[in-house]
Coordinates of C-alpha atoms in Angstrom, one line a residue:
Chain A
X29 CA 113.9 -125.5 -182.7
X30 CA 113.2 -129.1 -183.0
X31 CA 109.6 -130.3 -182.8
X32 CA 109.9 -132.0 -179.2
X33 CA 111.0 -128.5 -177.9
X34 CA 108.2 -126.8 -179.8
X35 CA 105.8 -129.6 -178.2
X36 CA 107.0 -129.1 -174.6
X37 CA 106.9 -125.0 -175.1
X38 CA 103.1 -125.3 -176.3
X39 CA 102.4 -128.2 -173.6
X40 CA 103.6 -125.4 -171.1
X41 CA 101.7 -122.8 -172.5
X42 CA 98.6 -124.6 -172.7
X43 CA 98.7 -126.6 -169.5
X44 CA 100.2 -123.4 -166.9
X45 CA 96.6 -121.6 -167.7
X46 CA 94.3 -124.4 -166.4
X47 CA 93.3 -123.9 -162.9
X48 CA 90.7 -125.9 -160.8
X49 CA 87.2 -124.1 -160.7
X50 CA 87.1 -125.1 -156.9
X51 CA 90.3 -126.1 -155.2
X52 CA 88.6 -126.4 -151.9
X53 CA 85.7 -128.2 -153.2
X54 CA 88.4 -130.8 -154.9
X55 CA 90.6 -131.2 -151.9
X56 CA 87.2 -132.0 -149.9
X57 CA 86.2 -134.4 -152.6
X58 CA 89.6 -136.1 -152.6
X59 CA 89.3 -136.5 -148.3
X60 CA 85.9 -137.9 -148.9
X61 CA 86.9 -140.3 -151.8
X62 CA 89.6 -141.5 -149.6
X63 CA 87.9 -142.3 -146.4
X64 CA 85.5 -144.1 -148.3
X65 CA 88.2 -146.0 -150.1
X66 CA 89.7 -146.5 -146.5
X67 CA 86.3 -147.6 -145.5
X68 CA 85.9 -150.1 -148.2
X69 CA 89.2 -151.1 -150.0
X70 CA 89.4 -154.4 -148.5
X71 CA 86.1 -155.2 -149.8
X72 CA 86.1 -157.5 -152.7
X73 CA 87.2 -155.8 -155.9
X74 CA 87.4 -157.0 -159.3
X75 CA 89.9 -155.9 -161.7
X76 CA 93.3 -155.4 -161.8
X77 CA 96.6 -156.5 -163.5
X78 CA 95.3 -156.9 -167.0
X79 CA 93.8 -153.5 -167.3
X80 CA 90.7 -154.9 -166.3
X81 CA 88.1 -152.2 -165.7
X82 CA 86.5 -151.8 -162.6
X83 CA 86.1 -152.2 -159.4
X84 CA 84.3 -151.7 -156.3
X85 CA 81.7 -153.8 -155.1
X86 CA 78.7 -152.5 -153.0
X87 CA 78.2 -149.0 -153.3
X88 CA 74.8 -148.4 -154.7
X89 CA 74.5 -145.1 -156.2
X90 CA 71.5 -142.8 -155.7
X91 CA 72.6 -139.8 -157.5
X92 CA 69.8 -137.5 -157.0
X93 CA 68.3 -138.5 -153.5
X94 CA 69.8 -135.5 -151.9
X95 CA 68.2 -132.7 -153.9
X96 CA 64.6 -133.8 -153.9
X97 CA 64.0 -132.5 -151.0
X98 CA 63.0 -128.8 -150.5
X99 CA 63.9 -129.0 -146.8
X100 CA 66.9 -126.7 -145.7
X101 CA 68.3 -126.7 -142.2
X102 CA 71.2 -124.6 -143.1
X103 CA 71.2 -120.7 -143.1
X104 CA 73.0 -118.1 -143.2
X105 CA 76.8 -118.4 -144.2
X106 CA 75.5 -121.1 -146.5
X107 CA 74.1 -119.1 -149.0
X108 CA 77.5 -117.6 -149.5
X109 CA 79.6 -120.4 -151.4
X110 CA 82.5 -118.1 -151.5
X111 CA 82.9 -118.4 -147.6
X112 CA 84.7 -121.6 -148.2
X113 CA 88.0 -119.7 -148.6
X114 CA 87.8 -117.3 -146.2
X115 CA 87.3 -116.7 -142.5
X116 CA 86.8 -113.0 -142.9
X117 CA 82.8 -112.3 -143.2
X118 CA 82.2 -115.1 -140.4
X119 CA 80.5 -113.7 -137.2
X120 CA 82.2 -116.3 -135.0
X121 CA 86.4 -116.5 -135.2
X122 CA 87.3 -120.1 -136.6
X123 CA 89.2 -120.4 -133.0
X124 CA 86.0 -120.1 -131.4
X125 CA 84.3 -122.5 -133.9
X126 CA 87.3 -125.0 -133.5
X127 CA 86.4 -124.6 -129.4
X128 CA 83.0 -125.2 -129.8
X129 CA 83.7 -128.4 -132.1
X130 CA 85.7 -130.2 -129.4
X131 CA 83.4 -128.6 -126.6
X132 CA 80.4 -130.4 -128.5
X133 CA 82.1 -133.6 -128.7
X134 CA 83.0 -133.4 -125.3
X135 CA 79.3 -132.6 -124.3
X136 CA 77.9 -135.6 -125.7
X137 CA 79.9 -138.3 -124.3
X138 CA 78.9 -140.1 -121.5
X139 CA 79.8 -138.4 -118.2
X140 CA 82.4 -139.7 -115.8
X141 CA 85.0 -140.8 -118.5
X142 CA 88.5 -139.3 -118.7
X143 CA 89.4 -137.5 -121.5
X144 CA 93.0 -136.6 -123.0
X145 CA 94.5 -135.6 -126.0
X146 CA 91.3 -133.2 -126.9
X147 CA 92.0 -131.2 -130.3
X148 CA 89.4 -129.1 -131.8
X149 CA 89.7 -127.7 -135.4
X150 CA 87.7 -125.6 -137.8
X151 CA 90.1 -124.7 -140.5
X152 CA 93.5 -125.9 -141.3
X153 CA 96.4 -124.0 -140.3
X154 CA 96.8 -120.8 -142.4
X155 CA 93.2 -120.4 -142.4
X156 CA 92.4 -121.2 -146.0
X157 CA 91.1 -125.0 -145.8
X158 CA 87.8 -125.4 -143.8
X159 CA 88.4 -129.0 -142.1
X160 CA 86.2 -129.2 -138.9
X161 CA 87.4 -131.8 -136.3
X162 CA 87.4 -132.9 -132.9
X163 CA 89.4 -135.7 -131.9
X164 CA 90.0 -136.9 -128.1
X165 CA 90.7 -140.1 -126.3
X166 CA 88.3 -141.0 -123.9
X167 CA 88.6 -143.7 -121.4
X168 CA 85.1 -144.5 -119.3
X169 CA 87.4 -147.0 -117.2
X170 CA 87.5 -149.7 -119.3
X171 CA 90.3 -148.7 -121.9
X172 CA 91.0 -145.7 -123.7
X173 CA 89.6 -145.0 -127.3
X174 CA 90.3 -142.7 -130.0
X175 CA 86.9 -140.7 -131.0
X176 CA 86.8 -138.3 -133.8
X177 CA 84.1 -136.1 -135.3
X178 CA 84.3 -134.8 -138.8
X179 CA 81.6 -132.1 -140.5
X180 CA 81.6 -131.6 -144.3
X181 CA 79.3 -130.2 -146.3
X182 CA 78.7 -132.3 -149.6
X183 CA 77.6 -131.1 -153.1
X184 CA 73.6 -132.0 -153.3
X185 CA 73.3 -135.0 -155.5
X186 CA 76.7 -136.7 -154.1
X187 CA 77.0 -140.3 -153.5
X188 CA 75.4 -141.8 -150.1
X189 CA 77.5 -143.8 -148.4
X190 CA 76.1 -147.5 -148.6
X191 CA 76.7 -150.7 -146.6
X192 CA 78.9 -153.2 -148.2
X193 CA 77.2 -156.5 -149.5
X194 CA 77.6 -158.6 -146.4
X195 CA 79.0 -161.6 -148.6
X196 CA 82.0 -159.3 -149.1
X197 CA 82.4 -157.5 -145.9
X198 CA 81.5 -160.4 -143.6
X199 CA 82.8 -159.0 -140.5
X200 CA 80.9 -155.8 -140.5
X201 CA 77.3 -155.0 -138.9
X202 CA 76.2 -152.3 -141.3
X203 CA 72.8 -150.3 -141.5
X204 CA 71.8 -147.3 -143.5
X205 CA 68.3 -145.5 -142.0
X206 CA 66.2 -143.2 -143.4
X207 CA 65.4 -140.8 -141.1
X208 CA 62.6 -138.1 -140.8
X209 CA 63.3 -134.6 -142.6
X210 CA 65.1 -136.6 -145.4
X211 CA 68.4 -137.4 -143.4
X212 CA 70.5 -140.4 -143.9
X213 CA 72.1 -142.4 -141.3
X214 CA 75.0 -144.7 -141.8
X215 CA 75.6 -147.1 -139.2
X216 CA 79.0 -149.4 -139.4
X217 CA 80.3 -151.7 -136.5
X218 CA 83.6 -153.1 -138.4
X219 CA 87.3 -153.2 -138.3
X220 CA 90.1 -150.7 -139.4
X221 CA 91.0 -153.2 -141.5
X222 CA 87.7 -154.7 -142.8
X223 CA 89.0 -157.8 -144.3
X224 CA 90.9 -158.7 -141.1
X225 CA 88.3 -159.2 -138.9
X226 CA 90.5 -158.9 -135.9
X227 CA 92.5 -156.1 -134.6
X228 CA 91.6 -152.5 -134.0
X229 CA 87.7 -151.8 -134.8
X230 CA 86.7 -148.9 -136.3
X231 CA 82.9 -148.3 -135.7
X232 CA 81.7 -145.4 -137.7
X233 CA 78.2 -143.4 -138.1
X234 CA 77.5 -140.9 -141.2
X235 CA 74.6 -138.8 -141.0
X236 CA 73.9 -137.1 -144.1
X237 CA 71.1 -134.4 -144.0
X238 CA 68.7 -133.4 -146.6
X239 CA 70.7 -130.1 -147.2
X240 CA 74.2 -132.5 -148.0
X241 CA 75.8 -131.5 -144.5
X242 CA 77.4 -134.5 -143.0
X243 CA 78.8 -135.6 -139.9
X244 CA 81.1 -138.5 -139.4
X245 CA 82.0 -140.3 -136.0
X246 CA 84.7 -142.6 -135.8
X247 CA 85.5 -144.6 -132.5
X248 CA 88.4 -147.3 -132.1
X249 CA 88.9 -149.7 -129.4
X250 CA 92.6 -148.4 -129.1
X251 CA 93.9 -145.1 -128.3
X252 CA 94.7 -144.4 -132.2
X253 CA 93.1 -145.2 -135.1
X254 CA 96.2 -147.4 -136.3
X255 CA 99.7 -148.5 -134.5
X256 CA 98.3 -148.5 -131.0
X257 CA 97.5 -151.7 -128.9
X258 CA 94.0 -152.5 -128.7
X259 CA 92.7 -151.7 -124.9
X260 CA 89.4 -153.1 -125.1
X261 CA 87.1 -155.6 -126.8
X262 CA 84.9 -152.9 -128.7
X263 CA 84.7 -149.4 -128.9
X264 CA 83.2 -147.4 -126.1
X265 CA 79.8 -146.0 -127.6
X266 CA 77.3 -148.7 -128.6
X267 CA 75.4 -148.4 -132.0
X268 CA 72.6 -146.3 -130.3
X269 CA 75.0 -144.1 -128.3
X270 CA 76.9 -143.4 -131.8
X271 CA 73.4 -142.6 -133.4
X272 CA 72.4 -140.3 -130.6
X273 CA 76.1 -138.6 -131.0
X274 CA 75.7 -138.2 -134.8
X275 CA 72.3 -137.0 -134.7
X276 CA 72.4 -134.7 -131.6
X277 CA 71.0 -131.2 -132.4
X278 CA 74.2 -130.1 -130.5
X279 CA 75.8 -129.9 -133.9
X280 CA 73.4 -127.9 -135.3
X281 CA 74.9 -124.5 -135.1
X282 CA 78.5 -125.7 -136.6
X283 CA 76.8 -127.2 -139.4
X284 CA 74.7 -124.1 -140.1
X285 CA 78.5 -122.5 -139.8
X286 CA 79.5 -124.4 -142.9
X287 CA 79.6 -123.0 -146.1
X288 CA 77.3 -125.0 -148.8
X289 CA 79.5 -126.3 -151.6
X290 CA 78.9 -124.5 -155.0
X291 CA 76.7 -126.7 -157.1
X292 CA 78.5 -128.2 -160.5
X293 CA 76.3 -128.9 -163.5
X294 CA 75.4 -132.2 -164.4
X295 CA 76.9 -134.0 -167.0
X296 CA 75.9 -136.7 -169.3
X297 CA 77.9 -139.7 -167.8
X298 CA 77.4 -143.6 -167.7
X299 CA 80.0 -146.2 -167.1
X300 CA 78.8 -149.0 -169.4
X301 CA 75.7 -150.4 -169.5
X302 CA 73.4 -150.5 -166.5
X303 CA 74.6 -153.4 -163.9
X304 CA 70.9 -154.6 -163.2
X305 CA 70.9 -155.5 -167.0
X306 CA 74.2 -157.0 -166.7
X307 CA 73.1 -159.5 -164.0
X308 CA 69.9 -160.1 -165.6
X309 CA 72.0 -161.4 -168.6
X310 CA 74.1 -163.2 -166.7
X311 CA 71.8 -165.1 -164.6
X312 CA 70.0 -165.9 -168.0
X313 CA 73.1 -167.6 -169.3
X314 CA 74.0 -169.4 -166.1
X315 CA 73.7 -173.3 -167.3
X316 CA 70.9 -175.6 -165.7
X317 CA 71.6 -176.3 -162.0
X318 CA 73.5 -173.3 -161.4
X319 CA 72.8 -170.7 -159.4
X320 CA 73.7 -167.0 -158.6
X321 CA 73.5 -165.8 -154.8
X322 CA 74.6 -162.0 -153.4
X323 CA 74.3 -160.4 -156.5
X324 CA 76.0 -156.7 -156.5
X325 CA 76.2 -154.3 -159.5
X326 CA 77.2 -151.1 -160.6
X327 CA 77.4 -149.1 -164.1
X328 CA 79.5 -151.6 -166.7
X329 CA 79.7 -154.1 -163.8
X330 CA 77.9 -157.2 -162.0
X331 CA 78.9 -159.6 -159.9
X332 CA 77.7 -162.8 -157.8
X333 CA 78.2 -166.0 -156.1
X334 CA 77.9 -169.3 -158.0
X335 CA 76.7 -172.4 -156.5
X336 CA 76.1 -175.9 -158.5
X337 CA 74.8 -177.4 -155.5
X338 CA 77.8 -180.0 -155.4
X339 CA 80.9 -178.3 -153.9
X340 CA 81.3 -174.8 -152.2
X341 CA 80.6 -171.1 -153.9
X342 CA 82.7 -169.4 -156.6
X343 CA 82.8 -165.8 -157.4
X344 CA 82.0 -164.6 -161.0
X345 CA 82.2 -160.9 -162.0
X346 CA 81.3 -159.6 -165.4
X347 CA 82.1 -156.1 -167.3
X348 CA 80.6 -155.0 -170.0
X349 CA 82.0 -151.8 -172.1
X350 CA 82.3 -150.3 -175.3
X351 CA 85.5 -149.4 -177.2
X352 CA 85.5 -146.9 -180.2
X353 CA 87.5 -149.0 -183.0
X354 CA 89.7 -146.0 -184.0
X355 CA 89.7 -144.1 -181.0
X356 CA 90.6 -146.8 -178.4
X357 CA 92.4 -148.9 -181.1
X358 CA 95.8 -148.7 -179.3
X359 CA 94.5 -149.8 -175.8
X360 CA 92.2 -152.9 -177.4
X361 CA 95.4 -154.2 -179.5
X362 CA 97.2 -153.9 -176.1
X363 CA 94.7 -155.7 -174.2
X364 CA 94.1 -158.5 -177.0
X365 CA 97.5 -158.9 -177.9
X366 CA 98.0 -162.6 -178.9
X367 CA 93.8 -163.1 -178.9
X368 CA 92.3 -165.6 -180.6
X369 CA 90.3 -164.5 -183.7
X370 CA 86.5 -166.1 -183.8
X371 CA 84.8 -166.7 -187.1
X372 CA 82.5 -163.7 -186.6
X373 CA 85.8 -161.5 -186.2
X374 CA 85.9 -161.2 -182.3
X375 CA 88.9 -161.5 -180.7
X376 CA 89.1 -163.5 -177.3
X377 CA 91.7 -163.8 -174.7
X378 CA 91.9 -166.6 -172.1
X379 CA 93.9 -166.9 -169.1
X380 CA 93.7 -169.3 -166.3
X381 CA 95.9 -168.2 -163.2
X382 CA 96.3 -168.0 -159.8
X383 CA 94.0 -165.3 -158.0
X384 CA 96.0 -162.2 -158.2
X385 CA 94.5 -160.9 -154.9
X386 CA 95.7 -164.1 -153.4
X387 CA 94.0 -166.8 -151.0
X388 CA 95.2 -170.4 -150.4
X389 CA 94.4 -172.3 -153.5
X390 CA 92.3 -169.6 -155.0
X391 CA 92.4 -169.5 -158.8
X392 CA 91.3 -167.1 -161.4
X393 CA 89.9 -167.6 -165.1
X394 CA 89.4 -164.8 -167.0
X395 CA 87.7 -164.8 -171.0
X396 CA 88.0 -161.1 -172.4
X397 CA 86.2 -160.8 -175.9
X398 CA 85.9 -157.8 -177.9
X399 CA 83.4 -157.8 -180.8
X400 CA 84.0 -155.9 -183.8
X401 CA 81.6 -153.2 -183.1
X402 CA 83.8 -152.6 -180.0
X403 CA 81.8 -154.2 -177.6
X404 CA 84.1 -155.8 -174.6
X405 CA 82.7 -158.7 -172.5
X406 CA 85.2 -159.7 -169.9
X407 CA 84.1 -162.6 -167.4
X408 CA 86.3 -163.4 -164.7
X409 CA 85.7 -166.6 -162.2
X410 CA 87.0 -167.7 -159.0
X411 CA 86.8 -170.9 -157.0
X412 CA 86.5 -169.0 -153.7
X413 CA 83.5 -166.9 -152.7
X414 CA 85.1 -163.6 -152.4
X415 CA 88.4 -162.2 -154.0
X416 CA 91.6 -162.8 -151.5
X417 CA 89.9 -165.4 -149.6
X418 CA 90.8 -169.4 -149.6
X419 CA 89.4 -171.8 -152.3
X420 CA 86.2 -173.3 -151.1
X421 CA 86.2 -175.6 -154.4
X422 CA 88.5 -177.2 -156.2
X423 CA 87.7 -175.4 -159.7
X424 CA 85.5 -172.6 -160.3
X425 CA 81.8 -173.4 -161.1
X426 CA 81.5 -172.8 -164.7
X427 CA 84.0 -174.8 -166.4
X428 CA 86.3 -172.6 -168.7
X429 CA 84.3 -173.9 -171.8
X430 CA 81.1 -172.8 -170.2
X431 CA 82.7 -169.3 -169.4
X432 CA 83.8 -169.0 -172.9
X433 CA 79.9 -169.9 -174.2
X434 CA 78.7 -167.4 -171.6
X435 CA 81.1 -164.7 -172.8
X436 CA 80.5 -165.3 -176.5
X437 CA 76.9 -165.5 -176.5
X438 CA 74.9 -162.9 -178.7
X439 CA 72.7 -161.9 -175.4
X440 CA 75.2 -159.6 -174.6
X441 CA 75.0 -157.3 -177.9
X442 CA 71.6 -156.5 -176.8
X443 CA 73.1 -154.3 -173.9
X444 CA 74.8 -151.7 -175.8
Chain B
X3 CA 93.5 -140.8 -140.3
X4 CA 94.7 -139.2 -137.0
X5 CA 94.2 -135.7 -136.8
X6 CA 98.0 -134.6 -137.5
X7 CA 98.3 -136.8 -140.4
X8 CA 95.1 -135.9 -141.9
X9 CA 96.7 -132.0 -141.3
X10 CA 99.9 -133.0 -143.3
X11 CA 97.7 -134.4 -146.1
X12 CA 95.7 -131.5 -146.3
X13 CA 98.6 -129.3 -146.5
X14 CA 99.6 -131.2 -149.6
X15 CA 96.6 -131.5 -151.1
X16 CA 96.1 -128.2 -151.2
X17 CA 99.8 -127.0 -152.4
X18 CA 99.3 -129.8 -155.1
X19 CA 95.8 -129.9 -156.6
X20 CA 96.5 -127.0 -158.9
X21 CA 99.5 -128.9 -160.4
X22 CA 97.6 -132.1 -160.6
X23 CA 94.8 -130.5 -162.3
X24 CA 96.8 -129.1 -164.7
X25 CA 98.4 -132.3 -165.5
X26 CA 95.0 -133.8 -165.7
X27 CA 93.8 -131.2 -168.1
X28 CA 96.1 -132.1 -170.5
X29 CA 95.6 -136.0 -170.0
X30 CA 91.9 -135.1 -170.3
X31 CA 92.6 -133.2 -173.3
X32 CA 90.9 -130.0 -171.6
X33 CA 87.8 -132.1 -170.4
X34 CA 87.2 -130.1 -167.1
X35 CA 84.8 -132.8 -165.7
X36 CA 87.3 -135.6 -166.4
X37 CA 90.2 -133.7 -164.8
X38 CA 88.5 -132.9 -161.7
X39 CA 87.5 -136.7 -161.4
X40 CA 91.1 -137.9 -162.1
X41 CA 92.4 -135.1 -159.7
X42 CA 89.8 -136.4 -156.7
X43 CA 90.2 -139.9 -157.6
X44 CA 93.9 -139.3 -157.1
X45 CA 93.7 -137.2 -153.8
X46 CA 91.5 -140.0 -152.4
X47 CA 93.8 -143.1 -153.3
X48 CA 96.6 -140.5 -151.9
X49 CA 94.5 -140.3 -148.6
X50 CA 94.2 -144.1 -148.3
X51 CA 97.7 -144.6 -148.2
X52 CA 98.8 -141.3 -146.9
X53 CA 101.0 -142.4 -143.8
X54 CA 103.2 -144.7 -146.3
X55 CA 103.1 -142.2 -149.1
X56 CA 104.1 -139.0 -147.0
X57 CA 107.1 -140.9 -145.9
X58 CA 108.1 -141.5 -149.5
X59 CA 111.2 -139.5 -150.8
X60 CA 108.8 -137.4 -153.3
X61 CA 105.2 -137.7 -152.5
X62 CA 104.5 -134.9 -155.3
X63 CA 105.8 -136.7 -157.7
X64 CA 104.3 -139.9 -156.7
X65 CA 100.9 -138.2 -157.0
X66 CA 101.2 -137.8 -160.5
X67 CA 102.3 -141.1 -161.0
X68 CA 98.9 -142.0 -159.8
X69 CA 97.1 -139.4 -161.9
X70 CA 98.4 -141.0 -164.8
X71 CA 97.6 -144.3 -163.7
X72 CA 94.0 -143.4 -162.5
X73 CA 93.9 -141.7 -166.1
X74 CA 94.7 -145.1 -167.9
X75 CA 92.5 -146.9 -166.0
X76 CA 89.9 -144.2 -166.1
X77 CA 90.2 -144.0 -169.7
X78 CA 89.1 -147.8 -170.0
X79 CA 86.3 -147.8 -167.7
X80 CA 84.5 -144.5 -169.5
X81 CA 85.8 -145.5 -172.5
X82 CA 81.9 -145.6 -173.7
X83 CA 81.2 -142.1 -173.4
X84 CA 84.3 -140.2 -173.3
X85 CA 84.5 -139.0 -176.7
X86 CA 87.6 -136.2 -176.1
X87 CA 86.8 -132.9 -178.2
X88 CA 89.5 -130.8 -176.9
X89 CA 86.7 -128.5 -175.9
X90 CA 87.5 -125.6 -173.3
X91 CA 85.2 -124.0 -171.1
X92 CA 84.7 -120.7 -171.2
X93 CA 87.2 -118.4 -169.1
X94 CA 89.8 -121.1 -168.4
X95 CA 92.4 -119.7 -171.0
X96 CA 93.1 -116.3 -171.8
X97 CA 90.8 -115.3 -174.8
X98 CA 94.0 -114.4 -177.3
X99 CA 95.5 -117.7 -177.0
X100 CA 92.4 -119.7 -177.1
X101 CA 92.6 -121.0 -180.6
X102 CA 96.1 -122.0 -180.5
X103 CA 95.8 -123.9 -177.3
X104 CA 92.4 -125.6 -178.5
X105 CA 94.6 -127.1 -181.6
X106 CA 97.2 -128.6 -179.1
X107 CA 94.4 -129.9 -176.9
X108 CA 92.3 -131.2 -180.3
X109 CA 95.5 -133.0 -181.3
X110 CA 96.1 -134.6 -177.8
X111 CA 92.7 -135.6 -177.9
X112 CA 92.9 -137.2 -181.3
X113 CA 95.9 -139.6 -179.6
X114 CA 95.5 -142.7 -178.0
X115 CA 95.3 -142.3 -173.8
X116 CA 98.6 -143.9 -173.7
X117 CA 100.0 -141.8 -176.6
X118 CA 98.6 -138.7 -174.7
X119 CA 100.4 -140.2 -171.0
X120 CA 103.9 -141.1 -172.6
X121 CA 103.7 -137.2 -173.9
X122 CA 102.4 -135.3 -171.0
X123 CA 104.9 -137.2 -168.8
X124 CA 107.9 -136.7 -171.3
X125 CA 107.3 -133.2 -172.4
X126 CA 105.0 -131.7 -169.4
X127 CA 106.5 -133.2 -166.4
X128 CA 109.3 -133.4 -168.0
X129 CA 109.8 -137.2 -166.6
X130 CA 113.1 -139.2 -167.8
X131 CA 112.6 -142.4 -170.0
X132 CA 113.3 -144.6 -167.1
X133 CA 110.8 -142.4 -164.9
X134 CA 108.0 -142.8 -167.5
X135 CA 108.8 -146.4 -167.7
X136 CA 108.3 -146.7 -164.2
X137 CA 105.1 -144.6 -164.0
X138 CA 103.4 -146.7 -167.3
X139 CA 104.9 -150.1 -165.5
X140 CA 107.0 -150.5 -169.0
X141 CA 110.6 -150.8 -170.0
X142 CA 112.7 -148.0 -171.0
X143 CA 112.7 -149.4 -174.6
X144 CA 108.8 -149.8 -175.1
X145 CA 108.7 -146.0 -173.8
X146 CA 111.2 -144.6 -176.4
X147 CA 109.3 -146.6 -178.9
X148 CA 106.3 -145.0 -177.5
X149 CA 107.5 -141.7 -177.4
X150 CA 108.5 -141.6 -181.1
X151 CA 105.2 -142.9 -182.5
X152 CA 103.5 -140.7 -180.4
X153 CA 105.4 -137.7 -181.6
X154 CA 105.0 -139.0 -185.1
X155 CA 101.3 -139.1 -184.8
X156 CA 100.8 -135.6 -182.8
X157 CA 103.1 -134.4 -185.3
X158 CA 101.3 -135.4 -188.2
X159 CA 98.0 -134.0 -186.6
X160 CA 99.4 -131.0 -185.8
X161 CA 100.9 -130.3 -189.2
X162 CA 102.7 -126.8 -189.2
X163 CA 100.3 -125.1 -186.5
X164 CA 103.2 -126.1 -183.8
X165 CA 105.2 -123.1 -184.8
X166 CA 102.7 -120.6 -184.5
X167 CA 101.3 -121.9 -181.5
X168 CA 105.0 -121.7 -180.0
X169 CA 105.5 -118.2 -181.2
X170 CA 102.4 -116.9 -179.5

């Protein structure tokens, strides 16, 4: 048998034996990931074509927040994680829970409105996938609006929703609140497409209780999320009404019927040096007269807007990563093909191009450096305050020579 | 997302997650945490574009394309800590075959991510050279070259252990 056939056979033998440990959890995690992405995808993102790593702006991670409290509101079924796959042991039928979903939502809306297209769901058809949802179209006389409520139960220690930095989501009014009892409330009055600042509005509340159970409420100023005309200036429920709907005790029995997910063991992780340290290093290297504004960071990445007091603002983002010289040799040689080799053995690639996410007159300058020890520092600079918007000045704030000096500065070596 | 779309999406995700996870397990050379992360991110990306993706000719194949791209970008982001070892958690693989499979996973772990991706696409997902080139945003010629290089590398790592594996 040729080697390729033997390899294919052994890959089949090996691959076929893998199975996810928690399929339902994985799918739910995907939905949660997707919802977050959808809300935030138009928020400024760095990275892209040239294999530049990272990524989303704004999300401060609070990894252990949800498991610091001993308070547990969920009783009964929560103690039986297996129930995520089966309805058999439930005292209340899935059909009844689905009805309670929609009845609860209806009961919490201001009276006098006209309700159509009301649907309640507890599990997906087939009965295996838990996906509680209530959705309807509500018209208080000023225009029809879609309203949806979903329930989920996160793993303790999950990521909390956080407001994007207003500099990058200028059209949103967003707040997070810590509530008595350890719950977090996230309220965002934004747009279906956040970067537009026009069209369908999507106002949203997320309540995450201390035990990880979560209520998501969305309301639109249209009868459907997308593809339906705007019917009114804003969605029908005010921020206070949204808050009241999400925090209502009426959801309690339904949340209590949600099985808690199985915890997964923590693992050592790290996406790179601490973002705060990257930001401090960046600020320490800015030339005299240049100031940073609206900083944002996450592991391995930091960004901020730069101003020099003369013209408008420009965006700068810096990734710091560590590559393994043997393990990552392939990708490194690909990333640094055609690089200039510096006296200390570092390799550097410089690109000056139109901004990859567009914006009238916007340019993107990149200095990508890898040191002999594998530390990679990539700085990207724009002459616009965010990605994807028009230029705010003729050139980025730092000249290309200043950007090179910043990236090659030995201060970065202290981070890894 | 509309309730009806979400329902379609969940059906799709539930049906495809197992297959995505198997590919992810090979791409991650047996790291269950990384495999889960890759699948979750893939599902998240599919969710975002579901309305468009669901109308595509083959959403399942597209999901695997997304997975490989997520893997390649993920691998770059996480290269500080990810040290593939080919370890396999207990209970994932039937005991008798564990050693032999570890040999393959270990060999995959010692390849670069693009080599691993090209082998998984060509020999596990059975993609054509042209399809593989599309997934990797590369040319057919480059994929042929990369495939033969990756085959050479894994062959030199595996030595003669593969025939035993294939007979198992």
